[in-house]
Short mmCIF file of C-alpha atoms in Angstrom, two decimals:
data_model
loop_
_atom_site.label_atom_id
_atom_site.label_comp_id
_atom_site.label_asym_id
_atom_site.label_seq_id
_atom_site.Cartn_x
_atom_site.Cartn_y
_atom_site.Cartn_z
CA UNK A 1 90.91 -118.47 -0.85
CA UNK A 2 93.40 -121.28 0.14
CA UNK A 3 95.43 -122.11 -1.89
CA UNK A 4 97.48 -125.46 -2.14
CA UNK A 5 99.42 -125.88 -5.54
CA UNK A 6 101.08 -129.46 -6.88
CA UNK A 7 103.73 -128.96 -9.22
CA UNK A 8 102.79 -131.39 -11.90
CA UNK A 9 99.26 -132.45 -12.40
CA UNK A 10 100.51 -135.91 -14.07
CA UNK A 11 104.31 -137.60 -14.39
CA UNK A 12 105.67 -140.61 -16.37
CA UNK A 13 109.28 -141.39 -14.52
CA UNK A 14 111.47 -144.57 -14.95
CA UNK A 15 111.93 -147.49 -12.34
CA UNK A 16 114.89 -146.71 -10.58
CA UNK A 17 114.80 -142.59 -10.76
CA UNK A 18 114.78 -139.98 -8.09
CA UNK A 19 111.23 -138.22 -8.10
CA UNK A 20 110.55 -135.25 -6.46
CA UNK A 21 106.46 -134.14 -6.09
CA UNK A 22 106.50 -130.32 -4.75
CA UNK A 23 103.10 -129.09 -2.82
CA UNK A 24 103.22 -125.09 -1.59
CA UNK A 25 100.41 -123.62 0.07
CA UNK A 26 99.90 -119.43 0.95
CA UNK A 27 97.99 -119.72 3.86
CA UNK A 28 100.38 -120.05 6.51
CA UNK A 29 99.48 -123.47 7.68
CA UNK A 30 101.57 -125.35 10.24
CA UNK A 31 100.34 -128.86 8.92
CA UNK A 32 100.80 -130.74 5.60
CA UNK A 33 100.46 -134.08 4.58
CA UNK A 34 100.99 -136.17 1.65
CA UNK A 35 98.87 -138.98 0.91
CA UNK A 36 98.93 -141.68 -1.73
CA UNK A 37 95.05 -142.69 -2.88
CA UNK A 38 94.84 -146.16 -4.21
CA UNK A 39 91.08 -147.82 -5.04
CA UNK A 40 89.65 -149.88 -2.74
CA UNK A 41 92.16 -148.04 0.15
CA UNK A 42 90.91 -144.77 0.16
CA UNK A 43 93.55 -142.02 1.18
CA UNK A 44 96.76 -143.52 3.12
CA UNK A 45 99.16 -141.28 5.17
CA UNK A 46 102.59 -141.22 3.79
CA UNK A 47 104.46 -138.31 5.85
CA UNK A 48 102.97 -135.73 8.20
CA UNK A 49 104.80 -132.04 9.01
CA UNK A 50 103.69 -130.43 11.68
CA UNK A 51 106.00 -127.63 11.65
CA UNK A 52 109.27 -126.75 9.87
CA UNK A 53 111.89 -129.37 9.92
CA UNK A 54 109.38 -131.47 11.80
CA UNK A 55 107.88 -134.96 10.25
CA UNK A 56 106.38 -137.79 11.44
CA UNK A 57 105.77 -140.94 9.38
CA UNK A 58 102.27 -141.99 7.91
CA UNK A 59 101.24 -145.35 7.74
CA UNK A 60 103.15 -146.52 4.62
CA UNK A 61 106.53 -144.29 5.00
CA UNK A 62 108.59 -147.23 3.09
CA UNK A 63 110.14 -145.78 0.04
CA UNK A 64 109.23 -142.25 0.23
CA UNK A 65 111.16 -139.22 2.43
CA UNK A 66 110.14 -135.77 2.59
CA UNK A 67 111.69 -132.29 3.07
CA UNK A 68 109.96 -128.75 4.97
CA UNK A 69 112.75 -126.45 4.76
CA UNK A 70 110.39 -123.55 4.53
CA UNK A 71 106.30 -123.51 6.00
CA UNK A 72 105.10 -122.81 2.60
CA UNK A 73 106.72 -126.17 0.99
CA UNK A 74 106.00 -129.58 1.80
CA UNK A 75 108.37 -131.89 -1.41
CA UNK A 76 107.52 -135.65 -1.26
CA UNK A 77 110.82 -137.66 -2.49
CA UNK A 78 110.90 -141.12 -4.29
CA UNK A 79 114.15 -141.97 -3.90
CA UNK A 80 114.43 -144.81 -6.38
CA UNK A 81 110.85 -145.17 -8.23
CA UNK A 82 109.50 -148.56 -8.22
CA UNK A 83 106.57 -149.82 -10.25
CA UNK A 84 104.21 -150.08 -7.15
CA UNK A 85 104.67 -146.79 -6.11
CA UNK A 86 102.33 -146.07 -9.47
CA UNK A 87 99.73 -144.03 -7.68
CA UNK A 88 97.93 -140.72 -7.54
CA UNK A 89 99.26 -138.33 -5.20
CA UNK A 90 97.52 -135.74 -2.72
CA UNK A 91 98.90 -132.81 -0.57
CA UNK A 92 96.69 -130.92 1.70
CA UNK A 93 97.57 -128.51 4.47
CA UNK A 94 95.61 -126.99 7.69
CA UNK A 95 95.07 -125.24 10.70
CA UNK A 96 94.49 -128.05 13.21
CA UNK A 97 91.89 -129.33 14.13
CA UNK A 98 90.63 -127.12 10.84
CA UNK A 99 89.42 -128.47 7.65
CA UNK A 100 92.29 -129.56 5.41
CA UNK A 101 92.86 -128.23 1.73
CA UNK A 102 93.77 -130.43 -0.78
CA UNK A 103 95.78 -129.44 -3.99
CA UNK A 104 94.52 -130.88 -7.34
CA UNK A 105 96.66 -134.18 -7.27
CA UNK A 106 99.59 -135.55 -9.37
CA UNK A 107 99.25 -138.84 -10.72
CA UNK A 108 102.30 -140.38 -10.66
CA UNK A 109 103.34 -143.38 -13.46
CA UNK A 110 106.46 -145.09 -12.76
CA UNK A 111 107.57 -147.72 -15.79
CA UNK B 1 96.96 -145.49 16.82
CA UNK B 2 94.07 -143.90 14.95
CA UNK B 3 92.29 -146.21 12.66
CA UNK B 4 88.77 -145.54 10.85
CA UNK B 5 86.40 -147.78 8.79
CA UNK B 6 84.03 -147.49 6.68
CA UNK B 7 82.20 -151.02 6.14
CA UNK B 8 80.00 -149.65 3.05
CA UNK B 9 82.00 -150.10 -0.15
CA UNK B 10 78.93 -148.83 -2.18
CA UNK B 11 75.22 -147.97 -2.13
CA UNK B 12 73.11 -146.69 -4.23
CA UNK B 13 69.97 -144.06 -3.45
CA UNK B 14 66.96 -142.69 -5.35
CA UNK B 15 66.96 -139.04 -5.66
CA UNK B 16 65.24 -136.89 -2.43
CA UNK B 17 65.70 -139.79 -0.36
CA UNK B 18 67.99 -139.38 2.85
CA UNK B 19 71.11 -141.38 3.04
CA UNK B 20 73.62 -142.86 5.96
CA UNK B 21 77.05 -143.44 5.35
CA UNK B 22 78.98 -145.42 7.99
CA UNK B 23 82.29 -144.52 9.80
CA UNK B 24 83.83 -145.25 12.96
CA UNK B 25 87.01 -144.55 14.69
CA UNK B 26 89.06 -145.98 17.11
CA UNK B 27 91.79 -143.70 19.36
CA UNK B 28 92.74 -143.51 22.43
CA UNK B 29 93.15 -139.64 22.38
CA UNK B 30 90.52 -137.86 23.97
CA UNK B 31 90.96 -134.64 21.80
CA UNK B 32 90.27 -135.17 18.34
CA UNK B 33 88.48 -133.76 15.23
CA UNK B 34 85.95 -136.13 12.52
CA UNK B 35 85.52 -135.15 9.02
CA UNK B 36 83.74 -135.96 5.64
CA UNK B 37 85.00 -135.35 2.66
CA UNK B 38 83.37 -135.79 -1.02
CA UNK B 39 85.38 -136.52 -4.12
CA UNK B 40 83.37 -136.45 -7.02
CA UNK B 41 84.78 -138.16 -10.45
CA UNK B 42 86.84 -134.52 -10.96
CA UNK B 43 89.52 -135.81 -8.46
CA UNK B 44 88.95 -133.11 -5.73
CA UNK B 45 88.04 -132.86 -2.46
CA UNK B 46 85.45 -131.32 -0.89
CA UNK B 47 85.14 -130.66 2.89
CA UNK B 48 81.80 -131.30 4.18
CA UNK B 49 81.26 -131.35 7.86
CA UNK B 50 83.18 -131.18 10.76
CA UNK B 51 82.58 -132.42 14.44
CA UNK B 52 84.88 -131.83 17.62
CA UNK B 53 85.36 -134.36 20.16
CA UNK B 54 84.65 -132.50 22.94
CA UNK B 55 81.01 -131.02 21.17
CA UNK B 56 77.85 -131.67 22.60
CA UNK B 57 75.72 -131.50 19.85
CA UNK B 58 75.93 -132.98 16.25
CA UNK B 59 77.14 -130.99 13.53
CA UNK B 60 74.80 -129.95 10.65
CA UNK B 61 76.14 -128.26 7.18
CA UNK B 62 72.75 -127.34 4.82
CA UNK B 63 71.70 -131.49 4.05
CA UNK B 64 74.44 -132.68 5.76
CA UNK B 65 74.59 -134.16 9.17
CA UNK B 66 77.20 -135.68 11.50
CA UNK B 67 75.34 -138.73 13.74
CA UNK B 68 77.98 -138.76 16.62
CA UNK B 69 77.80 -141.62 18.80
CA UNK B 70 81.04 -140.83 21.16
CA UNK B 71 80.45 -143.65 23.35
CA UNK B 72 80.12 -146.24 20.26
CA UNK B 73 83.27 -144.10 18.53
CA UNK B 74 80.69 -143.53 15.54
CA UNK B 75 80.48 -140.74 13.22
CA UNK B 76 77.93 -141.30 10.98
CA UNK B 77 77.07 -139.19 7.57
CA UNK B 78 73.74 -138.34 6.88
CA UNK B 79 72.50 -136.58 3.30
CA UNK B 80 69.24 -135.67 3.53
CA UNK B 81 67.09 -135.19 0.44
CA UNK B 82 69.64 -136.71 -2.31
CA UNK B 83 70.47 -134.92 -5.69
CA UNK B 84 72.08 -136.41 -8.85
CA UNK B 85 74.72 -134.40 -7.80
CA UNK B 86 75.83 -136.10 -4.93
CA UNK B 87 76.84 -139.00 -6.62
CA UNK B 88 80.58 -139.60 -5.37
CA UNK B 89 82.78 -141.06 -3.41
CA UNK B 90 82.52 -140.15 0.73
CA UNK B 91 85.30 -139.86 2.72
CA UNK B 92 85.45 -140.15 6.93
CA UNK B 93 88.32 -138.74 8.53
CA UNK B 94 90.33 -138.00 11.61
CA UNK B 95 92.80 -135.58 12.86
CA UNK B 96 94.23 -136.21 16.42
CA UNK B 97 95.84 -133.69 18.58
CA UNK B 98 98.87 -133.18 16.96
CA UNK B 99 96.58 -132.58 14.03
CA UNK B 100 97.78 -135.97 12.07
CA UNK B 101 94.54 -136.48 9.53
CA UNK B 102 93.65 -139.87 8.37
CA UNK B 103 91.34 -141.47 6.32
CA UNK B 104 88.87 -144.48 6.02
CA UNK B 105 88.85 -146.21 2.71
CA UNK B 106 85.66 -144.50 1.45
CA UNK B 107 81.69 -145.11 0.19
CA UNK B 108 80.77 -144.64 -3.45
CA UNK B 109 77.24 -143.52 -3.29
CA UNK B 110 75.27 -143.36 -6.45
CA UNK B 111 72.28 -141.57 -6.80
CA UNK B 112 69.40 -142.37 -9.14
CA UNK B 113 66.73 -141.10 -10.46
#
């Protein structure tokens, strides 16, 4: 089975800190995404990999940055948390134009 | 720019009735992928169905059912025979050719006896 593992599965962090949310998956995938899912607005693109080293920018990039230094790992970073960035959190990777498998989410509270 | 909607907040549906759920796309790629997902009040999703762009006939997964309209860039959901079960939110999606997935907002269906 596919696996796709989120670090934390819920995180309080302070206005103003660095947050880093780490997604691995051990199927080899070349593509992994990490979404933000807000009511109302469904699932909304942050960051895209399609590849090692290779990203491309979601719909609502502003305020996030990611790292692929390895296939396996996909880290979503928060620079400097801000209150609106409250949210939960999904990775998923696939095989395109495959299904995608999502990890278990990390909600994400920033006071 | 891909872009999907899905104009039905919420519906509800009496149990063993069938059930559409509304998505449609718009991209100018002519290689791409449409997807529903489930997420049931446990946070996860499920993968449901999946239709190419370049199939000629509709997809079908058990009570599932993918309505593809390519011409009208529709990708309709249909659940035939509803259980108490199904209650959840629906999600449409779309991957283009590089693979980029995206999502509509969603449908909370609710199922009743």
């Amino acid at each position: 089975d596919v696996k796709v593992t989120q670090s934390s599965r819920y995180l309080v962090k302070r206005t103003g800190e660095k947050v880093f949310l780490e997604c691995v998956q051990d199927m080899d995938h070349e593509n992994m995404f990490w979404y933000r899912q807000d009511p109302g607005l469904g699932l909304r693109l942050i960051y895209f990999s399609y590849d090692v080293k290779m990203k491309e920018k979601g719909d609502i990039p502003e305020g996030y940055s990611v790292s692929r230094e390895k296939k396996e790992r996909f880290s979503l970073i928060l620079e400097s948390a801000s209150t609106n960035q409250t949210s939960m959190y999904l990775c998923a990777s696939s095989l395109s134009p495959a299904e995608a498998f999502f990890g278990q989410g990390t909600r994400l509270t920033v006071v | 720019a891909q872009k999907i909607t899905q104009t039905q907040p919420g519906m509800f549906v009496q149990e063993k009735e069938a059930v559409t759920l509304d998505c449609t796309y718009d991209t100018s790629d002519p290689s791409y992928g449409l997807f529903w997902y489930k997420q049931p009040s446990s946070g996860e999703m499920i993968f449901l169905i999946y239709q190419g762009s370049y199939d000629q006939q509709n997809a079908t997964e058990g009570r599932y059912s993918l309505n593809f309209q390519k011409a009208r860039k529709s990708a309709n959901l249909v659940i035939s025979a509803s259980q108490l079960g199904d209650s959840a939110m629906y999600f449409c999606a779309q991957t283009d050719s590089w693979g980029k997935l995206q999502f509509g907002a969603g449908t909370q269906v609710v199922v009743t006896p």
